[in-house]
Amino acid sequence: MKLTRKEAVQRRHRRVRKGVQGSAERPRLAVFRSLQHIYAQVIDDTEQHTLVAASSLEPELKSKLSTGGNIDAATEVGKLIAERAKAKGIELVVFDRGGNLYHGRVQALADAAREAGLNF
């Protein structure tokens, strides 16, 4: 039986997460992408605690953007998550693309976070 698109994404996510583990010294930058928005969280997996979060739903970004589901929105979210992480003293992270391919919006978010000062 053929895999549905959702099942394929879930399979990729499980496969990616096997090798990506965040810690207090190097937390995980997790990205979730929906059709309308993009979300990013910096997570300490040992404590199971979200340290920093940002999304295209934030009021400060929503006023600047026409839609939350494009590359411009992903770039802004990447800058914002890096800014918030650096304010908390986090510079080293592990990138978790989830079940998404490293392309388009996910790549734009990662590149913007790198340019804003996060190392991964």
Tab-separated table of C-alpha atoms in Angstrom:
chain	number	residue	atom	x	y	z
A	1	MET	CA	0.000	0.000	0.000
A	2	LYS	CA	1.262	3.462	-0.892
A	3	LEU	CA	2.357	5.870	1.859
A	4	THR	CA	0.332	9.016	2.278
A	5	ARG	CA	2.174	12.318	2.367
A	6	LYS	CA	1.533	12.640	6.121
A	7	GLU	CA	2.894	9.156	6.826
A	8	ALA	CA	6.021	9.916	4.788
A	9	VAL	CA	6.638	13.103	6.785
A	10	GLN	CA	6.144	11.235	10.062
A	11	ARG	CA	8.560	8.517	8.969
A	12	ARG	CA	11.199	11.079	8.009
A	13	HIS	CA	10.659	12.895	11.305
A	14	ARG	CA	11.248	9.727	13.337
A	15	ARG	CA	14.365	8.946	11.287
A	16	VAL	CA	15.776	12.476	11.717
A	17	ARG	CA	14.996	12.601	15.434
A	18	LYS	CA	16.951	9.377	16.062
A	19	GLY	CA	20.191	11.231	15.437
A	20	VAL	CA	19.311	14.666	16.829
A	21	GLN	CA	19.370	15.139	20.600
A	22	GLY	CA	19.402	18.484	22.387
A	23	SER	CA	21.087	19.123	25.743
A	24	ALA	CA	21.517	22.024	28.134
A	25	GLU	CA	24.857	22.932	26.504
A	26	ARG	CA	23.584	22.476	22.950
A	27	PRO	CA	19.762	22.586	22.733
A	28	ARG	CA	17.726	21.527	19.702
A	29	LEU	CA	16.294	24.102	17.277
A	30	ALA	CA	13.091	22.384	16.136
A	31	VAL	CA	11.135	23.651	13.126
A	32	PHE	CA	7.474	22.956	12.393
A	33	ARG	CA	6.008	24.036	9.090
A	34	SER	CA	2.310	24.236	8.300
A	35	LEU	CA	0.697	25.532	5.134
A	36	GLN	CA	-0.078	28.923	6.665
A	37	HIS	CA	2.705	29.468	9.237
A	38	ILE	CA	6.144	28.398	10.459
A	39	TYR	CA	7.205	27.798	14.059
A	40	ALA	CA	10.615	27.396	15.728
A	41	GLN	CA	11.525	26.304	19.252
A	42	VAL	CA	14.812	25.890	21.083
A	43	ILE	CA	14.368	22.817	23.296
A	44	ASP	CA	16.478	21.228	26.047
A	45	ASP	CA	15.672	17.525	25.636
A	46	THR	CA	17.245	16.440	28.944
A	47	GLU	CA	14.816	18.629	30.916
A	48	GLN	CA	12.080	18.408	28.239
A	49	HIS	CA	11.744	22.176	28.422
A	50	THR	CA	11.259	24.813	25.722
A	51	LEU	CA	13.801	27.566	26.260
A	52	VAL	CA	12.827	29.965	23.444
A	53	ALA	CA	10.060	30.008	20.823
A	54	ALA	CA	9.045	32.120	17.835
A	55	SER	CA	6.489	31.837	15.059
A	56	SER	CA	4.972	33.739	12.182
A	57	LEU	CA	1.886	34.250	14.387
A	58	GLU	CA	3.722	36.728	16.633
A	59	PRO	CA	2.016	40.161	16.597
A	60	GLU	CA	5.282	41.966	15.779
A	61	LEU	CA	5.799	39.759	12.702
A	62	LYS	CA	2.154	39.527	11.663
A	63	SER	CA	1.976	43.273	11.132
A	64	LYS	CA	5.074	43.189	8.870
A	65	LEU	CA	4.110	40.144	6.803
A	66	SER	CA	1.264	39.606	4.375
A	67	THR	CA	1.245	35.844	5.034
A	68	GLY	CA	3.042	33.522	7.422
A	69	GLY	CA	3.550	30.708	4.940
A	70	ASN	CA	6.311	32.017	2.704
A	71	ILE	CA	10.095	32.385	2.644
A	72	ASP	CA	9.983	35.995	3.874
A	73	ALA	CA	8.088	34.901	6.993
A	74	ALA	CA	10.535	32.041	7.592
A	75	THR	CA	13.466	34.459	7.339
A	76	GLU	CA	11.906	36.803	9.904
A	77	VAL	CA	11.154	33.910	12.284
A	78	GLY	CA	14.769	32.730	11.930
A	79	LYS	CA	16.085	36.167	12.862
A	80	LEU	CA	13.678	36.416	15.801
A	81	ILE	CA	14.493	32.971	17.225
A	82	ALA	CA	18.238	33.704	17.014
A	83	GLU	CA	17.790	37.074	18.695
A	84	ARG	CA	15.776	35.534	21.552
A	85	ALA	CA	18.203	32.622	21.952
A	86	LYS	CA	21.215	34.942	22.117
A	87	ALA	CA	19.412	37.042	24.744
A	88	LYS	CA	19.197	33.878	26.877
A	89	GLY	CA	22.872	33.072	26.289
A	90	ILE	CA	22.329	30.283	23.749
A	91	GLU	CA	24.647	30.314	20.734
A	92	LEU	CA	25.231	26.615	19.923
A	93	VAL	CA	22.237	24.555	18.795
A	94	VAL	CA	21.451	21.333	16.942
A	95	PHE	CA	19.140	21.854	13.963
A	96	ASP	CA	16.068	19.593	13.804
A	97	ARG	CA	14.266	19.970	10.478
A	98	GLY	CA	11.556	17.543	11.598
A	99	GLY	CA	10.055	15.601	8.734
A	100	ASN	CA	10.620	18.449	6.296
A	101	LEU	CA	13.245	18.545	3.599
A	102	TYR	CA	16.050	21.077	4.044
A	103	HIS	CA	14.708	23.277	1.295
A	104	GLY	CA	12.583	26.397	0.846
A	105	ARG	CA	11.109	27.793	4.056
A	106	VAL	CA	13.053	25.457	6.367
A	107	GLN	CA	16.338	26.410	4.698
A	108	ALA	CA	15.433	30.127	4.797
A	109	LEU	CA	14.758	29.931	8.550
A	110	ALA	CA	18.053	28.100	9.153
A	111	ASP	CA	20.086	30.549	7.056
A	112	ALA	CA	18.532	33.568	8.796
A	113	ALA	CA	19.224	32.063	12.233
A	114	ARG	CA	22.858	31.427	11.239
A	115	GLU	CA	23.275	34.983	9.943
A	116	ALA	CA	21.802	36.341	13.184
A	117	GLY	CA	24.420	34.498	15.243
A	118	LEU	CA	23.326	30.925	16.014
A	119	ASN	CA	25.904	28.217	15.313
A	120	PHE	CA	24.882	24.823	13.910
